[in-house]
Amino acid sequence: MGSGGRRRAAAATLWAPLGLLLMLAPQPAPGSRPHRDYCVLGAGPAGLQMASFLQRAGRDYAVFERAPAPGSFFTRYPRHRKLISINKRFTGKANAEFNLRHDWNSLLSPDPRLLFRHYSRAYFPDAGDMVRYLRDFAHLLGLHVLYNTTIAHVTLDKDSRAWNGHYFILTDQKGQAYQCSVLLVATGLSVPNQVDFPGSELVEGYESVSTNPEDFVGQNVLILGHGNSAFETAENILGVTNFVHMLSRSRVRLSWATHYVGDVRAINNGLLDTYQLKSLDGLLESDLADLAFVKDRKGKFHITLKYFLEEANASQSADSVTLPQDDSDNFAMRVAYDRVIRCLGWKFDFSIFNQSLRLSSGSEFGKKYPLIRASYESKGSRGLFILGTASHSVDYRKSAGGFIHGFRYTVRAVHRLLEHRHHGVAWPSTQYPITQLTSSIVRRVNEASGLYQMFGVLADIILLNENATAFEYLEEFPVQMLPQLETLTGKKAQHGLFIINMEYGKNFSGPDKDVFFYDRSVGHIEDAWQSNFLHPVLYYYARLPTEQDVRFRPAHWPLPRPAAIHHIVEDFLTDWTAPVGHILPLRRFLENCLNTDLRSFYAESCFLFSLTRQKLPPFCQLGYLHMQGLASTESLRQHGMDSRLLQDYVTTGHHREGSSQLPGNRGPSRHPLTPGPLVQSLDSNKEEL
């Protein structure tokens, strides 16, 4: 056999066992469990936002979506198709981060094509535009989504090898099981709220009622609910009905009074005008659980009390049941209604989760939202996180966490927590010399969108190094998790910290408050702590607060009592860049906390300090002593004199009389450029700047 034949025979000998091994290797069984490190339930805004972060980080993940495309909720809701999330396309500024403060629909993405302003010109966009946007978001970023996959059951499988001591087992409609190390639930609130009262089965639901106004011509309509879906429904039929009455347990809460975006928005509240201006429509408050609905022979609906129905022990017929008007002939709802529509909002779908996951507490609030911590992790199952609208229990009626412009930032915070927990990636941060402390804070409070939209929930953290010569800046950390900051971020807080939080005035908003009262705006610096509108608040702690500090903090305080606190006075333009009104008080506060001077100086001033002081200001330490200070020029000298930062020795007689030296010359007979006794005069706030 030749050498070529021997090589072929040897190759055959090598490959034969490998082929046999491939044939004998166990093939995936139809019921096997594909594994993913991260499983995301739902391809709505929150699910896609998390998927984009996982994709960018190169993680192993999959998104499970029951519909054939993302954003299925918006294909049906809101029923009348107009979103209440604003699409402000113009702000007069080119700063992308600032513009997101007023873009309530875009998800976070490095791709400028994925800004919602490219999808709609309307201030309140159509829901169909959101569907198009979400489909493009998933497609352009190449997200891994398994469509037409309905997860029917979720349970736990304990395993000591798993990241969290167990795997999450997801089973779809075909019986296929998936194994996940971390489960991220972004299914939103999808189950209509219902109140169980006699006759409730006769009521139409918001999810199915006709949206054609012609179906309501000349009818008497009763709407159950005082929220946006109820007012949206009323707005659609106001012009064709005889009248619309609205009934709910609680009074109407208007978003411009409460500063809560989930309360009734002005775009839907036309019925408030027709009610207050005597045009037959009206609002009523009553506990629906005490009422009953009965139907007469003409098919009309009547309201009675459950007590009367139980007392009569009769069939649900208006002809055989006592009605309130039988006892009180001026009963407000004594009229008969042609339609009764239930618009009571939504709650989380717990049905697919095994009880071992302990997602629900059984309380009234626990039936609406899953039980989660301020880190958005389930209280009952480690490694299970709730994202998006369903995570709103953390800041319900307080901030914007239930809406895209809020939860796009809370989703990012969850991703950062996961990156550190499972991959050792510390929370993103930037280190600066202490001389940039004031400017760093001013930039963030004037630009940051997450800080602005998730006020009171996400806060910036500044960690000081030893001797306070530098600091580390962490953005948008869940502030209620502050005691666990070191564990969750991989950072050390051993030498003091500042927290930057955005807050409204404590007594400014609420359904019983007059938010338009005279002199509601605070303008004087000394009254900054009484600011009513949204404004930055800084907390200084010499040490990291403990769990006990957070638990027993003063009533209505978002954080434990600090060593020092500073309110930057509210601003009508939300522009905190005024040198005297905003920056100077901030810098003085920081200086008092750090016992240092954060001002910037000319090189000549640093030179004098080096001769006369034991401790140089940080600016001189980091600049002048490293030959990086501002060198003196004639223009700088003139600027210093014009601003009264330097004394003009020519005019004060300190130069040699009769000297022929011109002001711009540097002859030996001329005195050197020397600062006055205080270097930078403190005669006024402007001079200090």
mmCIF file of C-alpha atoms in Angstrom, residues 34-337:
data_model
loop_
_atom_site.group_PDB
_atom_site.id
_atom_site.type_symbol
_atom_site.label_atom_id
_atom_site.label_comp_id
_atom_site.label_asym_id
_atom_site.label_seq_id
_atom_site.Cartn_x
_atom_site.Cartn_y
_atom_site.Cartn_z
ATOM 1 C CA PRO A 34 -33.536 23.700 26.646
ATOM 2 C CA HIS A 35 -31.594 25.864 29.110
ATOM 3 C CA ARG A 36 -31.286 29.644 29.128
ATOM 4 C CA ASP A 37 -29.488 31.756 31.694
ATOM 5 C CA TYR A 38 -32.184 34.408 31.382
ATOM 6 C CA CYS A 39 -35.807 33.880 30.401
ATOM 7 C CA VAL A 40 -37.987 36.921 29.728
ATOM 8 C CA LEU A 41 -41.774 36.504 29.735
ATOM 9 C CA GLY A 42 -43.467 38.963 27.399
ATOM 10 C CA ALA A 43 -42.290 40.950 24.364
ATOM 11 C CA GLY A 44 -43.887 44.211 25.397
ATOM 12 C CA PRO A 45 -41.874 47.385 26.110
ATOM 13 C CA ALA A 46 -40.335 46.110 29.366
ATOM 14 C CA GLY A 47 -39.460 42.671 27.979
ATOM 15 C CA LEU A 48 -37.846 44.111 24.863
ATOM 16 C CA GLN A 49 -35.960 46.681 26.938
ATOM 17 C CA MET A 50 -34.466 43.952 29.123
ATOM 18 C CA ALA A 51 -33.687 41.828 26.053
ATOM 19 C CA SER A 52 -31.765 44.720 24.507
ATOM 20 C CA PHE A 53 -29.571 45.029 27.620
ATOM 21 C CA LEU A 54 -28.947 41.275 27.749
ATOM 22 C CA GLN A 55 -28.124 41.253 24.045
ATOM 23 C CA ARG A 56 -25.649 44.108 24.370
ATOM 24 C CA ALA A 57 -23.961 42.356 27.301
ATOM 25 C CA GLY A 58 -23.664 39.102 25.301
ATOM 26 C CA ARG A 59 -25.792 37.047 27.700
ATOM 27 C CA ASP A 60 -27.647 33.796 27.034
ATOM 28 C CA TYR A 61 -31.356 34.668 26.982
ATOM 29 C CA ALA A 62 -34.697 34.132 25.271
ATOM 30 C CA VAL A 63 -37.939 36.125 25.241
ATOM 31 C CA PHE A 64 -41.221 34.168 25.241
ATOM 32 C CA GLU A 65 -44.176 35.868 23.563
ATOM 33 C CA ARG A 66 -47.610 34.317 23.071
ATOM 34 C CA ALA A 67 -48.518 36.559 20.096
ATOM 35 C CA PRO A 68 -46.977 36.398 16.600
ATOM 36 C CA ALA A 69 -45.335 39.828 17.071
ATOM 37 C CA PRO A 70 -44.192 42.118 19.919
ATOM 38 C CA GLY A 71 -46.424 44.680 21.608
ATOM 39 C CA SER A 72 -49.618 42.621 21.448
ATOM 40 C CA PHE A 73 -51.199 44.651 24.291
ATOM 41 C CA PHE A 74 -51.141 47.763 22.114
ATOM 42 C CA THR A 75 -52.879 46.023 19.236
ATOM 43 C CA ARG A 76 -56.021 46.137 21.392
ATOM 44 C CA TYR A 77 -55.516 48.749 24.106
ATOM 45 C CA PRO A 78 -56.299 51.466 24.750
ATOM 46 C CA ARG A 79 -59.628 50.652 23.136
ATOM 47 C CA HIS A 80 -60.008 54.097 21.610
ATOM 48 C CA ARG A 81 -56.392 53.998 20.365
ATOM 49 C CA LYS A 82 -55.033 57.255 21.763
ATOM 50 C CA LEU A 83 -52.096 56.889 24.134
ATOM 51 C CA ILE A 84 -51.748 59.195 27.139
ATOM 52 C CA SER A 85 -47.936 59.113 27.009
ATOM 53 C CA ILE A 86 -46.669 62.365 25.527
ATOM 54 C CA ASN A 87 -44.509 62.522 22.421
ATOM 55 C CA LYS A 88 -42.758 65.879 22.760
ATOM 56 C CA ARG A 89 -40.706 66.142 19.581
ATOM 57 C CA PHE A 90 -39.232 69.571 20.227
ATOM 58 C CA THR A 91 -37.569 70.930 23.356
ATOM 59 C CA GLY A 92 -35.215 73.519 21.915
ATOM 60 C CA LYS A 93 -32.227 71.434 23.010
ATOM 61 C CA ALA A 94 -29.969 68.973 21.229
ATOM 62 C CA ASN A 95 -28.998 67.004 24.334
ATOM 63 C CA ALA A 96 -30.352 63.482 23.786
ATOM 64 C CA GLU A 97 -30.501 62.638 27.494
ATOM 65 C CA PHE A 98 -32.424 65.799 28.308
ATOM 66 C CA ASN A 99 -34.868 65.204 25.459
ATOM 67 C CA LEU A 100 -35.745 61.795 26.910
ATOM 68 C CA ARG A 101 -37.224 63.640 29.883
ATOM 69 C CA HIS A 102 -40.064 64.635 27.569
ATOM 70 C CA ASP A 103 -40.177 61.548 25.348
ATOM 71 C CA TRP A 104 -42.420 59.114 27.194
ATOM 72 C CA ASN A 105 -42.492 56.370 24.558
ATOM 73 C CA SER A 106 -38.940 55.600 23.406
ATOM 74 C CA LEU A 107 -37.016 52.689 24.864
ATOM 75 C CA LEU A 108 -33.322 53.060 25.673
ATOM 76 C CA SER A 109 -31.150 52.210 22.698
ATOM 77 C CA PRO A 110 -27.881 53.376 21.113
ATOM 78 C CA ASP A 111 -29.637 53.411 17.722
ATOM 79 C CA PRO A 112 -30.943 56.954 16.969
ATOM 80 C CA ARG A 113 -33.470 55.476 14.557
ATOM 81 C CA LEU A 114 -35.295 54.002 17.540
ATOM 82 C CA LEU A 115 -36.601 57.289 18.889
ATOM 83 C CA PHE A 116 -40.379 57.411 18.954
ATOM 84 C CA ARG A 117 -40.501 60.869 17.361
ATOM 85 C CA HIS A 118 -39.676 59.136 14.067
ATOM 86 C CA TYR A 119 -42.888 57.117 14.353
ATOM 87 C CA SER A 120 -45.500 59.741 15.144
ATOM 88 C CA ARG A 121 -45.960 63.491 14.887
ATOM 89 C CA ALA A 122 -48.874 63.464 17.338
ATOM 90 C CA TYR A 123 -48.406 64.751 20.877
ATOM 91 C CA PHE A 124 -50.618 61.884 22.074
ATOM 92 C CA PRO A 125 -49.774 59.125 19.564
ATOM 93 C CA ASP A 126 -51.974 56.370 18.206
ATOM 94 C CA ALA A 127 -51.468 52.931 19.767
ATOM 95 C CA GLY A 128 -50.756 51.546 16.304
ATOM 96 C CA ASP A 129 -47.613 53.674 16.171
ATOM 97 C CA MET A 130 -46.410 51.976 19.341
ATOM 98 C CA VAL A 131 -46.959 48.562 17.743
ATOM 99 C CA ARG A 132 -44.838 49.583 14.735
ATOM 100 C CA TYR A 133 -42.151 50.988 17.018
ATOM 101 C CA LEU A 134 -41.867 47.835 19.139
ATOM 102 C CA ARG A 135 -41.688 45.611 16.068
ATOM 103 C CA ASP A 136 -38.848 47.699 14.659
ATOM 104 C CA PHE A 137 -37.100 47.736 18.041
ATOM 105 C CA ALA A 138 -37.061 43.940 18.172
ATOM 106 C CA HIS A 139 -36.093 43.588 14.501
ATOM 107 C CA LEU A 140 -33.362 46.235 14.236
ATOM 108 C CA LEU A 141 -31.638 45.052 17.408
ATOM 109 C CA GLY A 142 -31.975 41.384 16.430
ATOM 110 C CA LEU A 143 -33.550 40.361 19.730
ATOM 111 C CA HIS A 144 -34.111 36.636 20.447
ATOM 112 C CA VAL A 145 -37.893 36.300 20.733
ATOM 113 C CA LEU A 146 -39.856 33.036 20.548
ATOM 114 C CA TYR A 147 -43.212 34.128 19.142
ATOM 115 C CA ASN A 148 -46.439 32.105 19.333
ATOM 116 C CA THR A 149 -45.135 30.601 22.567
ATOM 117 C CA THR A 150 -47.595 30.800 25.428
ATOM 118 C CA ILE A 151 -46.089 29.919 28.787
ATOM 119 C CA ALA A 152 -48.868 28.057 30.568
ATOM 120 C CA HIS A 153 -47.106 27.096 33.796
ATOM 121 C CA VAL A 154 -44.074 28.177 35.823
ATOM 122 C CA THR A 155 -42.629 26.216 38.725
ATOM 123 C CA LEU A 156 -39.354 25.667 40.616
ATOM 124 C CA ASP A 157 -36.859 22.834 40.422
ATOM 125 C CA LYS A 158 -34.408 22.929 43.331
ATOM 126 C CA ASP A 159 -30.817 22.314 42.317
ATOM 127 C CA SER A 160 -27.732 23.261 44.315
ATOM 128 C CA ARG A 161 -25.806 23.834 41.067
ATOM 129 C CA ALA A 162 -28.164 26.598 39.956
ATOM 130 C CA TRP A 163 -27.255 30.271 40.405
ATOM 131 C CA ASN A 164 -30.037 30.809 42.907
ATOM 132 C CA GLY A 165 -30.365 27.297 44.333
ATOM 133 C CA HIS A 166 -33.137 26.395 41.898
ATOM 134 C CA TYR A 167 -34.111 26.542 38.250
ATOM 135 C CA PHE A 168 -37.332 27.987 36.896
ATOM 136 C CA ILE A 169 -39.200 25.499 34.714
ATOM 137 C CA LEU A 170 -41.441 27.071 32.081
ATOM 138 C CA THR A 171 -43.931 24.928 30.197
ATOM 139 C CA ASP A 172 -45.584 26.189 27.000
ATOM 140 C CA GLN A 173 -48.931 25.364 25.398
ATOM 141 C CA LYS A 174 -47.425 22.374 23.578
ATOM 142 C CA GLY A 175 -45.952 20.828 26.700
ATOM 143 C CA GLN A 176 -42.388 21.888 25.873
ATOM 144 C CA ALA A 177 -40.422 22.710 29.035
ATOM 145 C CA TYR A 178 -37.645 25.304 29.318
ATOM 146 C CA GLN A 179 -35.119 25.620 32.127
ATOM 147 C CA CYS A 180 -34.018 29.086 33.266
ATOM 148 C CA SER A 181 -31.513 30.313 35.830
ATOM 149 C CA VAL A 182 -33.164 33.744 36.134
ATOM 150 C CA LEU A 183 -36.787 34.545 35.324
ATOM 151 C CA LEU A 184 -37.747 38.085 34.267
ATOM 152 C CA VAL A 185 -41.507 38.557 34.141
ATOM 153 C CA ALA A 186 -42.699 41.412 31.907
ATOM 154 C CA THR A 187 -46.289 40.362 31.223
ATOM 155 C CA GLY A 188 -47.886 43.576 32.472
ATOM 156 C CA LEU A 189 -51.352 43.763 34.012
ATOM 157 C CA SER A 190 -53.707 41.793 31.784
ATOM 158 C CA VAL A 191 -56.652 40.601 33.902
ATOM 159 C CA PRO A 192 -59.606 43.041 34.147
ATOM 160 C CA ASN A 193 -60.527 44.071 37.677
ATOM 161 C CA GLN A 194 -64.029 42.964 38.595
ATOM 162 C CA VAL A 195 -66.219 43.537 41.618
ATOM 163 C CA ASP A 196 -68.478 40.679 42.633
ATOM 164 C CA PHE A 197 -71.956 42.085 43.258
ATOM 165 C CA PRO A 198 -75.447 40.879 42.303
ATOM 166 C CA GLY A 199 -75.978 41.609 38.628
ATOM 167 C CA SER A 200 -72.284 42.025 37.808
ATOM 168 C CA GLU A 201 -72.675 39.425 35.073
ATOM 169 C CA LEU A 202 -75.013 41.832 33.255
ATOM 170 C CA VAL A 203 -72.317 44.501 32.967
ATOM 171 C CA GLU A 204 -70.226 45.033 29.803
ATOM 172 C CA GLY A 205 -66.447 45.209 30.170
ATOM 173 C CA TYR A 206 -64.048 47.828 28.858
ATOM 174 C CA GLU A 207 -62.183 45.040 27.111
ATOM 175 C CA SER A 208 -65.193 44.112 24.930
ATOM 176 C CA VAL A 209 -67.613 47.076 24.778
ATOM 177 C CA SER A 210 -68.237 48.679 21.395
ATOM 178 C CA THR A 211 -66.038 51.642 20.472
ATOM 179 C CA ASN A 212 -68.469 52.898 17.822
ATOM 180 C CA PRO A 213 -70.299 55.989 19.184
ATOM 181 C CA GLU A 214 -73.268 55.208 16.919
ATOM 182 C CA ASP A 215 -74.064 52.226 19.157
ATOM 183 C CA PHE A 216 -74.809 54.633 22.033
ATOM 184 C CA VAL A 217 -77.031 57.181 20.316
ATOM 185 C CA GLY A 218 -79.828 58.416 22.620
ATOM 186 C CA GLN A 219 -78.884 56.067 25.462
ATOM 187 C CA ASN A 220 -78.475 56.479 29.228
ATOM 188 C CA VAL A 221 -75.052 55.089 30.127
ATOM 189 C CA LEU A 222 -73.526 54.258 33.498
ATOM 190 C CA ILE A 223 -69.760 53.720 33.673
ATOM 191 C CA LEU A 224 -68.224 51.990 36.686
ATOM 192 C CA GLY A 225 -64.823 53.505 37.428
ATOM 193 C CA HIS A 226 -63.113 56.873 37.757
ATOM 194 C CA GLY A 227 -59.809 56.104 36.021
ATOM 195 C CA ASN A 228 -58.394 56.808 32.589
ATOM 196 C CA SER A 229 -60.135 53.874 30.899
ATOM 197 C CA ALA A 230 -63.482 55.056 32.294
ATOM 198 C CA PHE A 231 -62.958 58.658 31.188
ATOM 199 C CA GLU A 232 -61.597 57.508 27.828
ATOM 200 C CA THR A 233 -64.804 55.540 27.288
ATOM 201 C CA ALA A 234 -66.975 58.472 28.366
ATOM 202 C CA GLU A 235 -65.081 60.904 26.126
ATOM 203 C CA ASN A 236 -65.863 58.713 23.120
ATOM 204 C CA ILE A 237 -69.655 58.826 23.602
ATOM 205 C CA LEU A 238 -70.338 62.183 25.275
ATOM 206 C CA GLY A 239 -71.670 63.724 22.067
ATOM 207 C CA VAL A 240 -74.298 61.060 21.312
ATOM 208 C CA THR A 241 -75.716 59.881 24.657
ATOM 209 C CA ASN A 242 -78.584 61.332 26.670
ATOM 210 C CA PHE A 243 -76.193 61.429 29.589
ATOM 211 C CA VAL A 244 -73.244 59.559 31.078
ATOM 212 C CA HIS A 245 -72.979 58.870 34.800
ATOM 213 C CA MET A 246 -69.766 57.607 36.367
ATOM 214 C CA LEU A 247 -69.712 55.678 39.623
ATOM 215 C CA SER A 248 -66.744 54.543 41.701
ATOM 216 C CA ARG A 249 -65.715 53.885 45.280
ATOM 217 C CA SER A 250 -63.088 56.650 45.311
ATOM 218 C CA ARG A 251 -63.194 60.246 44.194
ATOM 219 C CA VAL A 252 -61.597 61.382 40.952
ATOM 220 C CA ARG A 253 -57.863 61.969 41.109
ATOM 221 C CA LEU A 254 -56.529 64.351 38.478
ATOM 222 C CA SER A 255 -52.936 63.911 37.375
ATOM 223 C CA TRP A 256 -52.207 67.637 37.404
ATOM 224 C CA ALA A 257 -53.203 67.716 41.076
ATOM 225 C CA THR A 258 -51.412 64.553 42.192
ATOM 226 C CA HIS A 259 -48.375 64.653 39.831
ATOM 227 C CA TYR A 260 -49.075 60.987 39.178
ATOM 228 C CA VAL A 261 -49.228 60.125 35.496
ATOM 229 C CA GLY A 262 -51.603 57.216 36.122
ATOM 230 C CA ASP A 263 -54.390 59.468 37.406
ATOM 231 C CA VAL A 264 -56.970 61.030 35.083
ATOM 232 C CA ARG A 265 -55.275 63.014 32.334
ATOM 233 C CA ALA A 266 -56.649 66.247 30.910
ATOM 234 C CA ILE A 267 -56.991 64.720 27.438
ATOM 235 C CA ASN A 268 -59.782 62.450 28.724
ATOM 236 C CA ASN A 269 -61.596 64.586 31.284
ATOM 237 C CA GLY A 270 -64.205 66.318 29.131
ATOM 238 C CA LEU A 271 -66.960 64.874 31.331
ATOM 239 C CA LEU A 272 -65.718 66.984 34.231
ATOM 240 C CA ASP A 273 -66.647 70.070 32.216
ATOM 241 C CA THR A 274 -70.090 68.791 31.296
ATOM 242 C CA TYR A 275 -70.708 67.758 34.925
ATOM 243 C CA GLN A 276 -69.661 71.048 36.495
ATOM 244 C CA LEU A 277 -71.335 73.105 33.754
ATOM 245 C CA LYS A 278 -74.737 71.457 34.277
ATOM 246 C CA SER A 279 -75.014 69.370 31.106
ATOM 247 C CA LEU A 280 -76.666 66.247 32.571
ATOM 248 C CA ASP A 281 -73.483 64.151 32.893
ATOM 249 C CA GLY A 282 -72.211 63.476 36.398
ATOM 250 C CA LEU A 283 -69.916 61.754 38.893
ATOM 251 C CA LEU A 284 -70.937 59.736 41.951
ATOM 252 C CA GLU A 285 -69.089 57.875 44.696
ATOM 253 C CA SER A 286 -70.261 54.644 46.296
ATOM 254 C CA ASP A 287 -68.839 51.247 47.193
ATOM 255 C CA LEU A 288 -69.847 48.934 44.352
ATOM 256 C CA ALA A 289 -69.816 45.952 46.701
ATOM 257 C CA ASP A 290 -72.904 47.396 48.453
ATOM 258 C CA LEU A 291 -74.916 47.711 45.244
ATOM 259 C CA ALA A 292 -76.852 45.407 42.963
ATOM 260 C CA PHE A 293 -78.116 45.702 39.389
ATOM 261 C CA VAL A 294 -81.488 44.423 38.289
ATOM 262 C CA LYS A 295 -83.080 44.324 34.852
ATOM 263 C CA ASP A 296 -86.692 45.269 34.121
ATOM 264 C CA ARG A 297 -89.014 43.848 31.457
ATOM 265 C CA LYS A 298 -87.835 46.443 28.934
ATOM 266 C CA GLY A 299 -84.224 45.415 29.339
ATOM 267 C CA LYS A 300 -83.307 48.549 31.306
ATOM 268 C CA PHE A 301 -80.900 48.417 34.256
ATOM 269 C CA HIS A 302 -81.760 49.727 37.714
ATOM 270 C CA ILE A 303 -79.500 50.217 40.713
ATOM 271 C CA THR A 304 -80.566 48.962 44.099
ATOM 272 C CA LEU A 305 -78.864 48.028 47.321
ATOM 273 C CA LYS A 306 -77.614 44.502 47.874
ATOM 274 C CA TYR A 307 -79.446 44.603 51.203
ATOM 275 C CA PHE A 308 -82.803 45.069 49.456
ATOM 276 C CA LEU A 309 -82.100 42.174 47.126
ATOM 277 C CA GLU A 310 -81.169 39.839 49.970
ATOM 278 C CA GLU A 311 -84.192 40.950 51.979
ATOM 279 C CA ALA A 312 -86.619 40.276 49.107
ATOM 280 C CA ASN A 313 -85.100 36.837 48.400
ATOM 281 C CA ALA A 314 -86.535 37.236 44.926
ATOM 282 C CA SER A 315 -85.357 36.890 41.382
ATOM 283 C CA GLN A 316 -83.301 39.725 39.969
ATOM 284 C CA SER A 317 -86.169 41.663 38.455
ATOM 285 C CA ALA A 318 -86.825 45.340 39.010
ATOM 286 C CA ASP A 319 -90.510 44.528 39.350
ATOM 287 C CA SER A 320 -89.982 42.352 42.420
ATOM 288 C CA VAL A 321 -87.142 44.114 44.242
ATOM 289 C CA THR A 322 -87.297 47.229 46.367
ATOM 290 C CA LEU A 323 -85.446 50.131 44.747
ATOM 291 C CA PRO A 324 -83.854 52.998 46.694
ATOM 292 C CA GLN A 325 -86.289 55.480 45.155
ATOM 293 C CA ASP A 326 -89.145 53.580 46.766
ATOM 294 C CA ASP A 327 -87.909 54.928 50.107
ATOM 295 C CA SER A 328 -86.261 58.135 48.889
ATOM 296 C CA ASP A 329 -87.833 59.616 45.801
ATOM 297 C CA ASN A 330 -84.858 61.867 45.079
ATOM 298 C CA PHE A 331 -82.312 59.035 44.955
ATOM 299 C CA ALA A 332 -79.530 60.202 42.632
ATOM 300 C CA MET A 333 -79.480 57.144 40.360
ATOM 301 C CA ARG A 334 -83.194 56.506 40.169
ATOM 302 C CA VAL A 335 -83.132 56.602 36.365
ATOM 303 C CA ALA A 336 -82.976 53.465 34.257
ATOM 304 C CA TYR A 337 -79.813 52.809 32.243
#
